[in-house]
Coordinates of C-alpha atoms in Angstrom, one line a residue:
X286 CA -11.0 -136.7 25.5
X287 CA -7.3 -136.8 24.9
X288 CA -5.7 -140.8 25.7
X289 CA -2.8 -141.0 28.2
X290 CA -0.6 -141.2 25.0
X291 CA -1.4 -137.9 24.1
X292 CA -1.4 -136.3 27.1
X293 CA 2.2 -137.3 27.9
X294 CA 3.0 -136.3 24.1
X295 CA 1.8 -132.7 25.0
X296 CA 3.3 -132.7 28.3
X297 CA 6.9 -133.6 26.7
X298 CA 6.4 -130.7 24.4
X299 CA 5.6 -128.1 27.0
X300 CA 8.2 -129.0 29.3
X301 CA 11.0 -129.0 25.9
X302 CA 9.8 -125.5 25.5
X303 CA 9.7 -124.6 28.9
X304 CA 13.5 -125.7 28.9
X305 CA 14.3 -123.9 26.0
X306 CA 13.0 -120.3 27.2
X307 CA 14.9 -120.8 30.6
X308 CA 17.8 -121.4 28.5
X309 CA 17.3 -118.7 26.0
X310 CA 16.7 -116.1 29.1
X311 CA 20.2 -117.6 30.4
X312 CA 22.0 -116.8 26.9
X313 CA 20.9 -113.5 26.1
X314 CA 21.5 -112.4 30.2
X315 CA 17.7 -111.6 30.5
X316 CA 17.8 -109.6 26.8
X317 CA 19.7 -107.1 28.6
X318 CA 17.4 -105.6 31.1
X319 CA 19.9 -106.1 33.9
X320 CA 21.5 -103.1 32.8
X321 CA 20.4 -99.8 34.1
X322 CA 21.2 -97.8 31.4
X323 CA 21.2 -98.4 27.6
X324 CA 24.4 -97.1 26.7
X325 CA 26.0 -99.7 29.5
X326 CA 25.1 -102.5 26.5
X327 CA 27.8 -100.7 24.2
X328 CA 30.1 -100.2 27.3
X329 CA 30.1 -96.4 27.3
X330 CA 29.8 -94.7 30.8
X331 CA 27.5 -91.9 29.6
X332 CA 25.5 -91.3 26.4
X333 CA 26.0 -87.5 26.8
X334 CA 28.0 -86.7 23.5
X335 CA 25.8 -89.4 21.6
X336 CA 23.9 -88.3 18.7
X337 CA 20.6 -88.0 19.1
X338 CA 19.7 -90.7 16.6
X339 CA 22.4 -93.1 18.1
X340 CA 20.5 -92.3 21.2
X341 CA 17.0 -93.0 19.2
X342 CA 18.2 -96.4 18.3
X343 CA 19.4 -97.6 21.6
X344 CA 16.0 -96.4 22.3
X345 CA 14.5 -98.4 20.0
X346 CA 16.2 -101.6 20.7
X347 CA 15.4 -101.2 24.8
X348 CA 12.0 -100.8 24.1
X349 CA 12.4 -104.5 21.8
X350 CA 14.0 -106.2 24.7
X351 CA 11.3 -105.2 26.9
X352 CA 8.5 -106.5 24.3
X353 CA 10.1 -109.7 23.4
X354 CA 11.2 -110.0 27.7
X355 CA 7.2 -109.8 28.2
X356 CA 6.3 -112.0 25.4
X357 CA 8.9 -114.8 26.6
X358 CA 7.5 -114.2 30.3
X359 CA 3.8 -114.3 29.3
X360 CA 4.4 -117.5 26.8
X361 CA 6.2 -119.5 29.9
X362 CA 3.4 -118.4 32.3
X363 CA 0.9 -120.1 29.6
X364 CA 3.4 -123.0 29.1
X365 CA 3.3 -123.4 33.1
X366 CA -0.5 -123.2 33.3
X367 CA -0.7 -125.5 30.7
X368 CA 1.4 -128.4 32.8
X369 CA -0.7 -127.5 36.0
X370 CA -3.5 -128.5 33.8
X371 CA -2.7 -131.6 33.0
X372 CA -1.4 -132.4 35.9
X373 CA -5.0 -131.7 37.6
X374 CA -6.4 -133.5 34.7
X375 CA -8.0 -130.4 32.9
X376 CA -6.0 -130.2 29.6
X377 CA -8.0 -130.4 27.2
X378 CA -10.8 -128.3 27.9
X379 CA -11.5 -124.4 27.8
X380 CA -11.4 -122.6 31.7
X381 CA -14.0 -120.9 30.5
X382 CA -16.8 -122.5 29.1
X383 CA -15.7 -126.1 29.5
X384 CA -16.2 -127.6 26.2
X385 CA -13.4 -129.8 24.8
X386 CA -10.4 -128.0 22.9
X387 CA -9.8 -129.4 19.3
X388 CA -7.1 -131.2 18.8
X389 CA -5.9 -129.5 15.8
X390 CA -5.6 -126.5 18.2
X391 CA -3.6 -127.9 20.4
X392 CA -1.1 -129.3 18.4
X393 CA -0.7 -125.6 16.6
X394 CA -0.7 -124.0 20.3
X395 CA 0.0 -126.6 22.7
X396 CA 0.1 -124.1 25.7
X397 CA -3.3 -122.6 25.6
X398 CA -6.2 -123.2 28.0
X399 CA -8.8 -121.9 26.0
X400 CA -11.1 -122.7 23.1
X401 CA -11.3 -120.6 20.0
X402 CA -14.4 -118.8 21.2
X403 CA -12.3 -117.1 24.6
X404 CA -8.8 -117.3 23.0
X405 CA -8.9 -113.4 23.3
X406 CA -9.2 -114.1 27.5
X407 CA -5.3 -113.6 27.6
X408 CA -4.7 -111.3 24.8
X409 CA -3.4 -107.7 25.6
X410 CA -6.0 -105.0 26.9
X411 CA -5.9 -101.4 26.9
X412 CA -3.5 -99.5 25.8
X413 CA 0.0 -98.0 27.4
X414 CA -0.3 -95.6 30.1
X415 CA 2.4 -93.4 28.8
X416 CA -0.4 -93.2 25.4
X417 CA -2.5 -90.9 27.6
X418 CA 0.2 -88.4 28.3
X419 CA 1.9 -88.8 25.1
X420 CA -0.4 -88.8 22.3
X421 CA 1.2 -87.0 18.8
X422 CA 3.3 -84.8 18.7
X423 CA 3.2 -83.7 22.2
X424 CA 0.2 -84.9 24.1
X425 CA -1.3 -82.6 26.7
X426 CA 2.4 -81.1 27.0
X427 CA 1.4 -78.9 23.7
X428 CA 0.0 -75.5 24.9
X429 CA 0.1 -73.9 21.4
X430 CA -4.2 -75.2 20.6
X431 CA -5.0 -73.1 23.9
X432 CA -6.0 -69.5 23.7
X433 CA -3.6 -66.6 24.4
X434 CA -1.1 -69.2 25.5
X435 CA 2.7 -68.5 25.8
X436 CA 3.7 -71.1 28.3
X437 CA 7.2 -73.2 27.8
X438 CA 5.8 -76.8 26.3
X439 CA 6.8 -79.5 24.9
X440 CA 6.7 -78.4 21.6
X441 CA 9.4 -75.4 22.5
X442 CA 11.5 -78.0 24.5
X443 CA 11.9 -80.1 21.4
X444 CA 12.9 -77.3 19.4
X445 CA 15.4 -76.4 21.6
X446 CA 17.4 -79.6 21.6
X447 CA 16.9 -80.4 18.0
X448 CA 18.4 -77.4 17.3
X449 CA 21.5 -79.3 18.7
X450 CA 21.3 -82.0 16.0
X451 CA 19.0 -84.6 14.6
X452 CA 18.7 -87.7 12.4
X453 CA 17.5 -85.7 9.8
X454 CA 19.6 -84.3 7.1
X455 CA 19.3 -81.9 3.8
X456 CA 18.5 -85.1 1.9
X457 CA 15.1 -85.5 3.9
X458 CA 13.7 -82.6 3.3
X459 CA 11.5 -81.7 0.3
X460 CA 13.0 -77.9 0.3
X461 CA 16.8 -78.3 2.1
X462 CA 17.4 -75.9 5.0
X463 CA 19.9 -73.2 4.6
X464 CA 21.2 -74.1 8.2
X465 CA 21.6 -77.2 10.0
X466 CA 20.3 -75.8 13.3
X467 CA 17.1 -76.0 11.5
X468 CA 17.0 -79.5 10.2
X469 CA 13.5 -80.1 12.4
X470 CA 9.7 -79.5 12.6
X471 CA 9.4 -75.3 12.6
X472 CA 12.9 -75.3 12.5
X473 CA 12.5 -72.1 10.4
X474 CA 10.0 -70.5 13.4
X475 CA 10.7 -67.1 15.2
X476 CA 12.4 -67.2 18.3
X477 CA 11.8 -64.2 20.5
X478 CA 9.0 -62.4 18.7
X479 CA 5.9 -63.8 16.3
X480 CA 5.9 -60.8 12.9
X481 CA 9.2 -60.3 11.1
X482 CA 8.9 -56.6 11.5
X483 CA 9.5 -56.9 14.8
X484 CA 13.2 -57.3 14.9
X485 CA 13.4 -53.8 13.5
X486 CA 10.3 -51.9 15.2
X487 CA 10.5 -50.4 18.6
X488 CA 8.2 -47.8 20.7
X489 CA 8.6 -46.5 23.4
X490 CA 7.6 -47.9 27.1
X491 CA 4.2 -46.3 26.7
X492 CA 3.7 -47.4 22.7
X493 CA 4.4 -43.8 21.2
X494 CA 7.1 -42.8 19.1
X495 CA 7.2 -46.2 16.5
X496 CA 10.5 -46.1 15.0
X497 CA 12.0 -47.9 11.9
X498 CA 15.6 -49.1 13.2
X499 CA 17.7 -50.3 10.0
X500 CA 18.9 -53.3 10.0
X501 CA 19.7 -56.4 8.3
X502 CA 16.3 -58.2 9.2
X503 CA 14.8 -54.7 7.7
X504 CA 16.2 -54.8 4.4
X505 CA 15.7 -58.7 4.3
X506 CA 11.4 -57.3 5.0
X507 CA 11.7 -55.1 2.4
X508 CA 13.2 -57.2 -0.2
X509 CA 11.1 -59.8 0.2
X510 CA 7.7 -57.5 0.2
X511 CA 9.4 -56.0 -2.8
X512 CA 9.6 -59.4 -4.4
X513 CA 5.9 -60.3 -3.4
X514 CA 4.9 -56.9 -5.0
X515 CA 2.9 -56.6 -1.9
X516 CA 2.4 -53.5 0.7
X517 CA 2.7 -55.9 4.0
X518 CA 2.7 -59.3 4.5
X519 CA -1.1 -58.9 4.9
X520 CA -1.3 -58.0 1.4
X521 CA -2.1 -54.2 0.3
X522 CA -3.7 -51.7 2.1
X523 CA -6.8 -49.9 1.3
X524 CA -5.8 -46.3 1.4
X525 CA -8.3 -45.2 4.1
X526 CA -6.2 -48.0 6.1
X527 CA -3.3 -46.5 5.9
X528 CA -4.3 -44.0 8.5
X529 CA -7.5 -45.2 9.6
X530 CA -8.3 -43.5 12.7
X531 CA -7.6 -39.8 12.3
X532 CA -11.2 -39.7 10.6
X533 CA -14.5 -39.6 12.0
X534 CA -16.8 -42.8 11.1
X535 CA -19.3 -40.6 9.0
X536 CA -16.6 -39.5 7.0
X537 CA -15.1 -42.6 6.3
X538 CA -18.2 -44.2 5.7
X539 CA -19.0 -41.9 2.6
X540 CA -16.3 -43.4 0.8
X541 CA -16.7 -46.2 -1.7
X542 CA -13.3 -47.9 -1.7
X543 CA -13.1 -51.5 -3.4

């Protein structure tokens, strides 16, 4: 059991940090959390032309105020409890079990309640809400890993305002972009259509008449197929592929292409 001396020893301590955290919360105005908006902590009405990294890191530093505002809050509630125990006479010893608290341990933590055995009875559990939503990159907001799927998601909405600017620049790239409207994840991705050819192939509204309009994206295809020494960017076509449905099966069949 802990003597009188000791007890009022602890109970100076708690109430000298309690004092300091209700002065610390005073100092820093609350870490900032009275503000509505982040940008109102750098005295900007709006955060509309920011750069989307400037934004990031006034991101960043909200969501520290709001850790360290919870870790102050939940530290003061254990300082608290810690005085309510003593004043009932019940420092000392775990809520849980009841066995007596090492001294050691409470001169290295003078606010807990609880042995070593059910120090985890106030630790964090679970995990964040928004962690079910949000999960890399886009959570259940990605539609692209469902089948036949062409919906707006997340994924698209990204690549829409990156194409407005990011953090990243040439230098973080492994292979520089030519542009800087594609300095992000499948920057390079088609917009509009899925194959190449498609910028230059058209048909009619009931798929007849195919038609070969030359363009700039055409000659770009044909140079690069060129420079591939390939036939498509399939690869090369057998030759019975090349006009594979004029032919009855048994004929085609008969022939031993490789």
């Amino acid at each position: 059991m802990l003597s009188p001396e000791q007890l009022t020893n602890f109970k100076s301590l708690l109430t000298q940090n309690k004092e300091q955290l209700e002065t610390r919360f005073q100092k820093n105005d609350q870490l900032g959390l009275d503000w509505r908006f982040p940008q109102e902590s750098l005295g900007e009405l709006s955060g509309y032309d920011n750069h989307p990294g400037d934004q990031g890191t006034e991101l960043f530093e909200r969501e520290k105020d709001i850790a360290l505002n919870e870790h102050y809050k939940l530290e003061y509630a254990h300082i608290e409890n810690a005085l309510k125990a003593i004043e009932d006479g019940t420092y000392g010893t775990c809520k849980v079990c009841g066995e007596e608290i090492p001294l050691e341990r409470l001169e290295a933590i003078p606010n807990t309640t609880y042995c070593i055995n059910h120090a985890d009875q106030y630790a964090a559990v679970g995990r964040p809400l928004e962690e079910g939503v949000l999960m890399p990159p886009f959570g259940k907001f990605d539609m692209d890993g469902k089948d036949e799927n062409v919906a707006y998601d997340a994924e698209d909405a990204w690549q829409d305002t990156a194409e407005h600017g990011t953090s990243n620049s040439p230098s973080d790239f492994f292979r520089p972009k030519n542009l800087y409207g594609d300095m992000y994840e499948e920057g390079e991705e088609q917009v509009g259509y899925v194959e190449a050819y498609e910028n230059f192939i058209g048909n009619d509204m009931y798929g007849n008449n195919i038609t070969v309009y030359p363009n700039e994206r055409h000659e770009e295809y044909e140079d690069l197929l060129d420079e591939e020494g390939i036939m498509t960017s399939f690869g090369d076509l057998h030759p019975y592929e090349l006009d594979p449905y004029v032919e009855e099966d048994e004929k085609r069949t008969q022939r031993d292409w490789p």
